[in-house]
Amino acid sequence: IGEGFEGENFERILKSMDETAREVPVSIITGDTKVVEDKIGIFVITAGIGIAERPVSDAGALVGDAVLVSGTLGDHGIAIMSHREGIAFETELKSDVAPIWDVVNAVAGAIGWENIHAMKDPTRGGLSNALNEMANKANVGILVKESEIPIKPEVKAASDMLGISPYDVANEGKVVMIVPKEYAEDALKAMRRTKHGKDAAIIGEVMEKYRGKVILETGIGGKRFLEPPLGDPVPRVC
């Protein structure tokens, strides 16, 4: 904590941590603080320990499966970049930072853990990187449709202004999930019933062609490879 950091803001942060921990739910067991002379504001570093009773990897996609995302993409990265560049919109851009346990647990309850073939959080490198890693690890091709990928209009506008693809920037409250095609609609309904999955969508399918690659079907019907970004377009602050 930087010397002189306002107590009111510190209390707001602690309250938010408590609310989020109760939402998941997890317990915050202990903590330690250090005050430094620099005007750094505040940095919070956490470590979580738990038991993975039903681990789901990002490598289990099978040909014929459906690909889902739990909500709109690009919100976090574009919000950060817009703030740094001083770009203002009538509708405020907000990060999507949120726990995703409610979404995952709801889908598992609806279709069974065994039918969640693969999951990944589209954080660093965004959707592009997440899908490419999943395709590569499972040795399958993935086809996604641009028209089905949920992106807020203000995020699309800001990304166009910044020259950044919303598929390439980090998301902090979304999950990419791959399930058998016959369970896709049930999984989608389960996601949409949750607080953090109201904008969920089925965006594509797993295919045999182009193994290890991701194909994007554009809005005008063309197709191109969706490559992972060479670097994160949103520089990290930590």
mmCIF file of C-alpha atoms in Angstrom:
data_model
loop_
_atom_site.group_PDB
_atom_site.id
_atom_site.type_symbol
_atom_site.label_atom_id
_atom_site.label_comp_id
_atom_site.label_asym_id
_atom_site.label_seq_id
_atom_site.Cartn_x
_atom_site.Cartn_y
_atom_site.Cartn_z
ATOM 1 C CA ILE A 1 0.000 0.000 0.000
ATOM 2 C CA GLY A 2 1.384 3.375 -0.973
ATOM 3 C CA GLU A 3 1.879 5.847 1.837
ATOM 4 C CA GLY A 4 -1.107 8.180 2.052
ATOM 5 C CA PHE A 5 -3.523 5.799 0.320
ATOM 6 C CA GLU A 6 -7.048 6.868 1.237
ATOM 7 C CA GLY A 7 -8.689 4.753 3.916
ATOM 8 C CA GLU A 8 -12.089 5.036 2.253
ATOM 9 C CA ASN A 9 -10.760 3.441 -0.933
ATOM 10 C CA PHE A 10 -9.031 0.740 1.104
ATOM 11 C CA GLU A 11 -12.329 -0.123 2.799
ATOM 12 C CA ARG A 12 -14.088 -0.282 -0.586
ATOM 13 C CA ILE A 13 -11.499 -2.767 -1.840
ATOM 14 C CA LEU A 14 -11.797 -4.958 1.252
ATOM 15 C CA LYS A 15 -15.587 -4.913 1.002
ATOM 16 C CA SER A 16 -15.412 -5.944 -2.659
ATOM 17 C CA MET A 17 -13.019 -8.779 -1.796
ATOM 18 C CA ASP A 18 -15.401 -10.002 0.899
ATOM 19 C CA GLU A 19 -18.442 -9.862 -1.395
ATOM 20 C CA THR A 20 -16.650 -11.760 -4.165
ATOM 21 C CA ALA A 21 -15.296 -14.392 -1.777
ATOM 22 C CA ARG A 22 -18.813 -15.012 -0.446
ATOM 23 C CA GLU A 23 -20.184 -15.220 -4.000
ATOM 24 C CA VAL A 24 -17.850 -17.996 -5.130
ATOM 25 C CA PRO A 25 -17.701 -19.099 -2.185
ATOM 26 C CA VAL A 26 -14.138 -19.247 -0.861
ATOM 27 C CA SER A 27 -12.594 -18.284 2.456
ATOM 28 C CA ILE A 28 -9.965 -15.591 2.827
ATOM 29 C CA ILE A 29 -7.763 -17.176 5.481
ATOM 30 C CA THR A 30 -5.046 -14.658 6.161
ATOM 31 C CA GLY A 31 -3.259 -11.625 4.830
ATOM 32 C CA ASP A 32 -0.275 -9.365 5.317
ATOM 33 C CA THR A 33 0.274 -5.721 4.469
ATOM 34 C CA LYS A 34 3.230 -3.479 3.851
ATOM 35 C CA VAL A 35 3.240 0.298 3.527
ATOM 36 C CA VAL A 36 5.844 1.838 1.212
ATOM 37 C CA GLU A 37 6.825 5.447 0.658
ATOM 38 C CA ASP A 38 6.194 5.367 -3.093
ATOM 39 C CA LYS A 39 2.845 6.643 -4.414
ATOM 40 C CA ILE A 40 1.969 3.290 -5.983
ATOM 41 C CA GLY A 41 -1.660 3.188 -4.889
ATOM 42 C CA ILE A 42 -2.294 -0.411 -3.943
ATOM 43 C CA PHE A 43 -1.321 -3.831 -5.259
ATOM 44 C CA VAL A 44 -3.166 -6.932 -4.056
ATOM 45 C CA ILE A 45 -1.517 -10.296 -4.682
ATOM 46 C CA THR A 46 -3.377 -13.511 -3.888
ATOM 47 C CA ALA A 47 -2.710 -17.237 -3.874
ATOM 48 C CA GLY A 48 -5.513 -19.791 -3.905
ATOM 49 C CA ILE A 49 -5.359 -23.366 -2.650
ATOM 50 C CA GLY A 50 -8.043 -25.949 -3.316
ATOM 51 C CA ILE A 51 -8.804 -29.528 -4.302
ATOM 52 C CA ALA A 52 -9.810 -30.189 -7.915
ATOM 53 C CA GLU A 53 -12.403 -32.900 -7.422
ATOM 54 C CA ARG A 54 -13.447 -32.978 -11.086
ATOM 55 C CA PRO A 55 -10.613 -31.427 -13.105
ATOM 56 C CA VAL A 56 -11.455 -30.407 -16.677
ATOM 57 C CA SER A 57 -8.516 -29.619 -18.957
ATOM 58 C CA ASP A 58 -8.353 -27.502 -22.098
ATOM 59 C CA ALA A 59 -7.291 -30.497 -24.211
ATOM 60 C CA GLY A 60 -10.411 -32.661 -24.441
ATOM 61 C CA ALA A 61 -12.258 -31.277 -27.484
ATOM 62 C CA LEU A 62 -13.697 -33.926 -29.816
ATOM 63 C CA VAL A 63 -14.773 -33.659 -33.449
ATOM 64 C CA GLY A 64 -18.437 -32.691 -33.593
ATOM 65 C CA ASP A 65 -18.472 -30.845 -30.267
ATOM 66 C CA ALA A 66 -19.955 -27.364 -29.872
ATOM 67 C CA VAL A 67 -18.001 -24.307 -28.708
ATOM 68 C CA LEU A 68 -19.585 -21.875 -26.247
ATOM 69 C CA VAL A 69 -18.530 -18.634 -24.575
ATOM 70 C CA SER A 70 -20.144 -17.392 -21.389
ATOM 71 C CA GLY A 71 -20.586 -13.775 -22.480
ATOM 72 C CA THR A 72 -19.409 -10.756 -24.440
ATOM 73 C CA LEU A 73 -15.745 -10.678 -25.380
ATOM 74 C CA GLY A 74 -13.117 -7.952 -25.302
ATOM 75 C CA ASP A 75 -14.708 -5.958 -22.478
ATOM 76 C CA HIS A 76 -11.701 -5.940 -20.147
ATOM 77 C CA GLY A 77 -8.891 -5.298 -22.602
ATOM 78 C CA ILE A 78 -10.742 -2.636 -24.569
ATOM 79 C CA ALA A 79 -11.901 -0.886 -21.374
ATOM 80 C CA ILE A 80 -8.302 -0.690 -20.155
ATOM 81 C CA MET A 81 -6.956 0.557 -23.490
ATOM 82 C CA SER A 82 -9.754 3.108 -23.924
ATOM 83 C CA HIS A 83 -9.077 4.497 -20.459
ATOM 84 C CA ARG A 84 -5.356 4.780 -21.155
ATOM 85 C CA GLU A 85 -5.936 6.482 -24.497
ATOM 86 C CA GLY A 86 -8.587 8.819 -23.083
ATOM 87 C CA ILE A 87 -11.365 7.589 -25.368
ATOM 88 C CA ALA A 88 -14.815 8.338 -23.945
ATOM 89 C CA PHE A 89 -18.157 6.834 -24.962
ATOM 90 C CA GLU A 90 -21.740 7.594 -24.019
ATOM 91 C CA THR A 91 -21.952 4.068 -22.656
ATOM 92 C CA GLU A 92 -19.145 3.525 -20.169
ATOM 93 C CA LEU A 93 -16.801 0.659 -20.995
ATOM 94 C CA LYS A 94 -16.311 -1.625 -18.020
ATOM 95 C CA SER A 95 -14.029 -4.545 -17.306
ATOM 96 C CA ASP A 96 -15.719 -7.935 -17.065
ATOM 97 C CA VAL A 97 -13.734 -8.976 -13.975
ATOM 98 C CA ALA A 98 -15.848 -11.611 -12.225
ATOM 99 C CA PRO A 99 -15.696 -15.169 -10.858
ATOM 100 C CA ILE A 100 -16.869 -17.791 -13.344
ATOM 101 C CA TRP A 101 -17.699 -20.558 -10.882
ATOM 102 C CA ASP A 102 -21.447 -19.930 -11.062
ATOM 103 C CA VAL A 103 -21.363 -20.459 -14.828
ATOM 104 C CA VAL A 104 -19.243 -23.607 -14.678
ATOM 105 C CA ASN A 105 -21.215 -25.112 -11.811
ATOM 106 C CA ALA A 106 -24.538 -24.409 -13.537
ATOM 107 C CA VAL A 107 -23.452 -26.173 -16.726
ATOM 108 C CA ALA A 108 -22.074 -29.127 -14.783
ATOM 109 C CA GLY A 109 -25.377 -29.420 -12.959
ATOM 110 C CA ALA A 110 -27.311 -29.333 -16.221
ATOM 111 C CA ILE A 111 -25.287 -31.725 -18.385
ATOM 112 C CA GLY A 112 -22.861 -33.462 -16.011
ATOM 113 C CA TRP A 113 -19.147 -32.882 -15.488
ATOM 114 C CA GLU A 114 -18.331 -35.752 -17.846
ATOM 115 C CA ASN A 115 -19.926 -33.819 -20.715
ATOM 116 C CA ILE A 116 -17.742 -30.753 -20.305
ATOM 117 C CA HIS A 117 -14.984 -31.913 -22.630
ATOM 118 C CA ALA A 118 -12.761 -28.841 -22.345
ATOM 119 C CA MET A 119 -12.656 -25.420 -20.710
ATOM 120 C CA LYS A 120 -10.350 -22.429 -20.830
ATOM 121 C CA ASP A 121 -10.363 -18.848 -19.627
ATOM 122 C CA PRO A 122 -9.712 -16.442 -22.536
ATOM 123 C CA THR A 123 -7.403 -14.182 -20.558
ATOM 124 C CA ARG A 124 -3.993 -13.288 -22.008
ATOM 125 C CA GLY A 125 -4.294 -13.360 -25.804
ATOM 126 C CA GLY A 126 -8.090 -13.398 -25.642
ATOM 127 C CA LEU A 127 -10.407 -15.702 -27.551
ATOM 128 C CA SER A 128 -7.903 -16.130 -30.393
ATOM 129 C CA ASN A 129 -5.229 -17.562 -28.140
ATOM 130 C CA ALA A 130 -7.632 -19.695 -26.095
ATOM 131 C CA LEU A 131 -9.169 -21.390 -29.138
ATOM 132 C CA ASN A 132 -5.805 -21.998 -30.793
ATOM 133 C CA GLU A 133 -4.418 -23.621 -27.654
ATOM 134 C CA MET A 134 -7.491 -25.833 -27.345
ATOM 135 C CA ALA A 135 -7.322 -26.850 -31.010
ATOM 136 C CA ASN A 136 -3.605 -27.563 -30.834
ATOM 137 C CA LYS A 137 -3.724 -29.592 -27.621
ATOM 138 C CA ALA A 138 -6.635 -31.754 -28.813
ATOM 139 C CA ASN A 139 -5.316 -31.984 -32.404
ATOM 140 C CA VAL A 140 -8.638 -30.831 -33.858
ATOM 141 C CA GLY A 141 -9.851 -27.940 -35.973
ATOM 142 C CA ILE A 142 -12.236 -25.320 -34.609
ATOM 143 C CA LEU A 143 -14.657 -23.271 -36.716
ATOM 144 C CA VAL A 144 -16.244 -20.185 -35.151
ATOM 145 C CA LYS A 145 -18.758 -17.816 -36.724
ATOM 146 C CA GLU A 146 -18.147 -14.094 -36.420
ATOM 147 C CA SER A 147 -21.896 -13.436 -36.462
ATOM 148 C CA GLU A 148 -22.366 -15.573 -33.333
ATOM 149 C CA ILE A 149 -19.539 -14.135 -31.215
ATOM 150 C CA PRO A 150 -21.060 -11.709 -28.665
ATOM 151 C CA ILE A 151 -19.344 -8.309 -28.669
ATOM 152 C CA LYS A 152 -20.828 -5.107 -27.281
ATOM 153 C CA PRO A 153 -21.268 -2.291 -29.856
ATOM 154 C CA GLU A 154 -19.135 0.092 -27.790
ATOM 155 C CA VAL A 155 -16.354 -2.500 -27.568
ATOM 156 C CA LYS A 156 -16.491 -3.002 -31.340
ATOM 157 C CA ALA A 157 -16.357 0.777 -31.899
ATOM 158 C CA ALA A 158 -13.447 1.261 -29.508
ATOM 159 C CA SER A 159 -11.497 -1.663 -30.951
ATOM 160 C CA ASP A 160 -11.915 -0.230 -34.456
ATOM 161 C CA MET A 161 -10.624 3.153 -33.265
ATOM 162 C CA LEU A 162 -7.651 1.566 -31.505
ATOM 163 C CA GLY A 163 -6.872 -0.824 -34.346
ATOM 164 C CA ILE A 164 -7.164 -3.832 -32.044
ATOM 165 C CA SER A 165 -9.151 -7.005 -32.602
ATOM 166 C CA PRO A 166 -11.544 -7.723 -29.707
ATOM 167 C CA TYR A 167 -10.695 -11.401 -30.218
ATOM 168 C CA ASP A 168 -7.083 -10.753 -29.195
ATOM 169 C CA VAL A 169 -7.506 -8.911 -25.893
ATOM 170 C CA ALA A 170 -7.854 -10.326 -22.416
ATOM 171 C CA ASN A 171 -11.126 -11.161 -20.722
ATOM 172 C CA GLU A 172 -11.244 -11.503 -16.948
ATOM 173 C CA GLY A 173 -14.676 -12.989 -16.321
ATOM 174 C CA LYS A 174 -15.443 -15.372 -19.171
ATOM 175 C CA VAL A 175 -15.022 -19.053 -19.952
ATOM 176 C CA VAL A 176 -14.738 -20.894 -23.273
ATOM 177 C CA MET A 177 -16.379 -24.291 -22.980
ATOM 178 C CA ILE A 178 -16.566 -27.252 -25.364
ATOM 179 C CA VAL A 179 -19.377 -29.786 -24.948
ATOM 180 C CA PRO A 180 -21.018 -32.499 -27.071
ATOM 181 C CA LYS A 181 -23.276 -30.977 -29.715
ATOM 182 C CA GLU A 182 -26.369 -32.682 -28.304
ATOM 183 C CA TYR A 183 -25.814 -30.956 -24.947
ATOM 184 C CA ALA A 184 -25.020 -27.501 -26.349
ATOM 185 C CA GLU A 185 -28.490 -25.994 -25.956
ATOM 186 C CA ASP A 186 -28.844 -27.278 -22.399
ATOM 187 C CA ALA A 187 -25.415 -25.878 -21.539
ATOM 188 C CA LEU A 188 -26.338 -22.537 -23.094
ATOM 189 C CA LYS A 189 -29.590 -22.311 -21.139
ATOM 190 C CA ALA A 190 -27.734 -23.126 -17.924
ATOM 191 C CA MET A 191 -25.180 -20.383 -18.589
ATOM 192 C CA ARG A 192 -27.833 -17.796 -19.357
ATOM 193 C CA ARG A 193 -29.603 -18.460 -16.068
ATOM 194 C CA THR A 194 -26.548 -17.312 -14.107
ATOM 195 C CA LYS A 195 -25.488 -13.815 -13.070
ATOM 196 C CA HIS A 196 -22.342 -13.855 -15.201
ATOM 197 C CA GLY A 197 -23.601 -15.857 -18.182
ATOM 198 C CA LYS A 198 -26.602 -13.884 -19.441
ATOM 199 C CA ASP A 199 -24.890 -13.083 -22.775
ATOM 200 C CA ALA A 200 -23.588 -16.603 -23.398
ATOM 201 C CA ALA A 201 -23.593 -17.943 -26.948
ATOM 202 C CA ILE A 202 -22.790 -20.987 -29.054
ATOM 203 C CA ILE A 203 -20.103 -19.666 -31.384
ATOM 204 C CA GLY A 204 -18.868 -22.660 -33.350
ATOM 205 C CA GLU A 205 -17.955 -26.310 -33.612
ATOM 206 C CA VAL A 206 -15.033 -28.692 -33.513
ATOM 207 C CA MET A 207 -14.118 -30.249 -36.863
ATOM 208 C CA GLU A 208 -11.689 -32.756 -38.320
ATOM 209 C CA LYS A 209 -10.211 -30.449 -40.972
ATOM 210 C CA TYR A 210 -7.414 -27.981 -40.238
ATOM 211 C CA ARG A 211 -6.217 -29.837 -37.155
ATOM 212 C CA GLY A 212 -4.513 -27.534 -34.685
ATOM 213 C CA LYS A 213 -6.003 -24.460 -36.361
ATOM 214 C CA VAL A 214 -8.947 -22.117 -35.834
ATOM 215 C CA ILE A 215 -11.100 -20.919 -38.733
ATOM 216 C CA LEU A 216 -13.205 -17.757 -38.484
ATOM 217 C CA GLU A 217 -16.256 -17.537 -40.738
ATOM 218 C CA THR A 218 -16.652 -13.815 -41.361
ATOM 219 C CA GLY A 219 -19.871 -11.850 -41.420
ATOM 220 C CA ILE A 220 -19.914 -11.887 -45.233
ATOM 221 C CA GLY A 221 -19.423 -15.650 -45.456
ATOM 222 C CA GLY A 222 -15.690 -15.791 -46.122
ATOM 223 C CA LYS A 223 -13.276 -17.824 -44.042
ATOM 224 C CA ARG A 224 -9.833 -17.082 -42.663
ATOM 225 C CA PHE A 225 -7.462 -18.449 -40.070
ATOM 226 C CA LEU A 226 -7.862 -16.891 -36.639
ATOM 227 C CA GLU A 227 -4.264 -16.750 -35.488
ATOM 228 C CA PRO A 228 -3.142 -16.230 -31.890
ATOM 229 C CA PRO A 229 -1.757 -12.720 -31.311
ATOM 230 C CA LEU A 230 2.018 -12.413 -31.411
ATOM 231 C CA GLY A 231 1.884 -10.337 -28.241
ATOM 232 C CA ASP A 232 -0.696 -8.966 -25.861
ATOM 233 C CA PRO A 233 -2.009 -5.705 -27.375
ATOM 234 C CA VAL A 234 -2.781 -4.448 -23.867
ATOM 235 C CA PRO A 235 0.550 -3.959 -22.023
ATOM 236 C CA ARG A 236 0.493 -5.397 -18.533
ATOM 237 C CA VAL A 237 0.854 -3.112 -15.545
ATOM 238 C CA CYS A 238 2.309 -5.825 -13.319
#
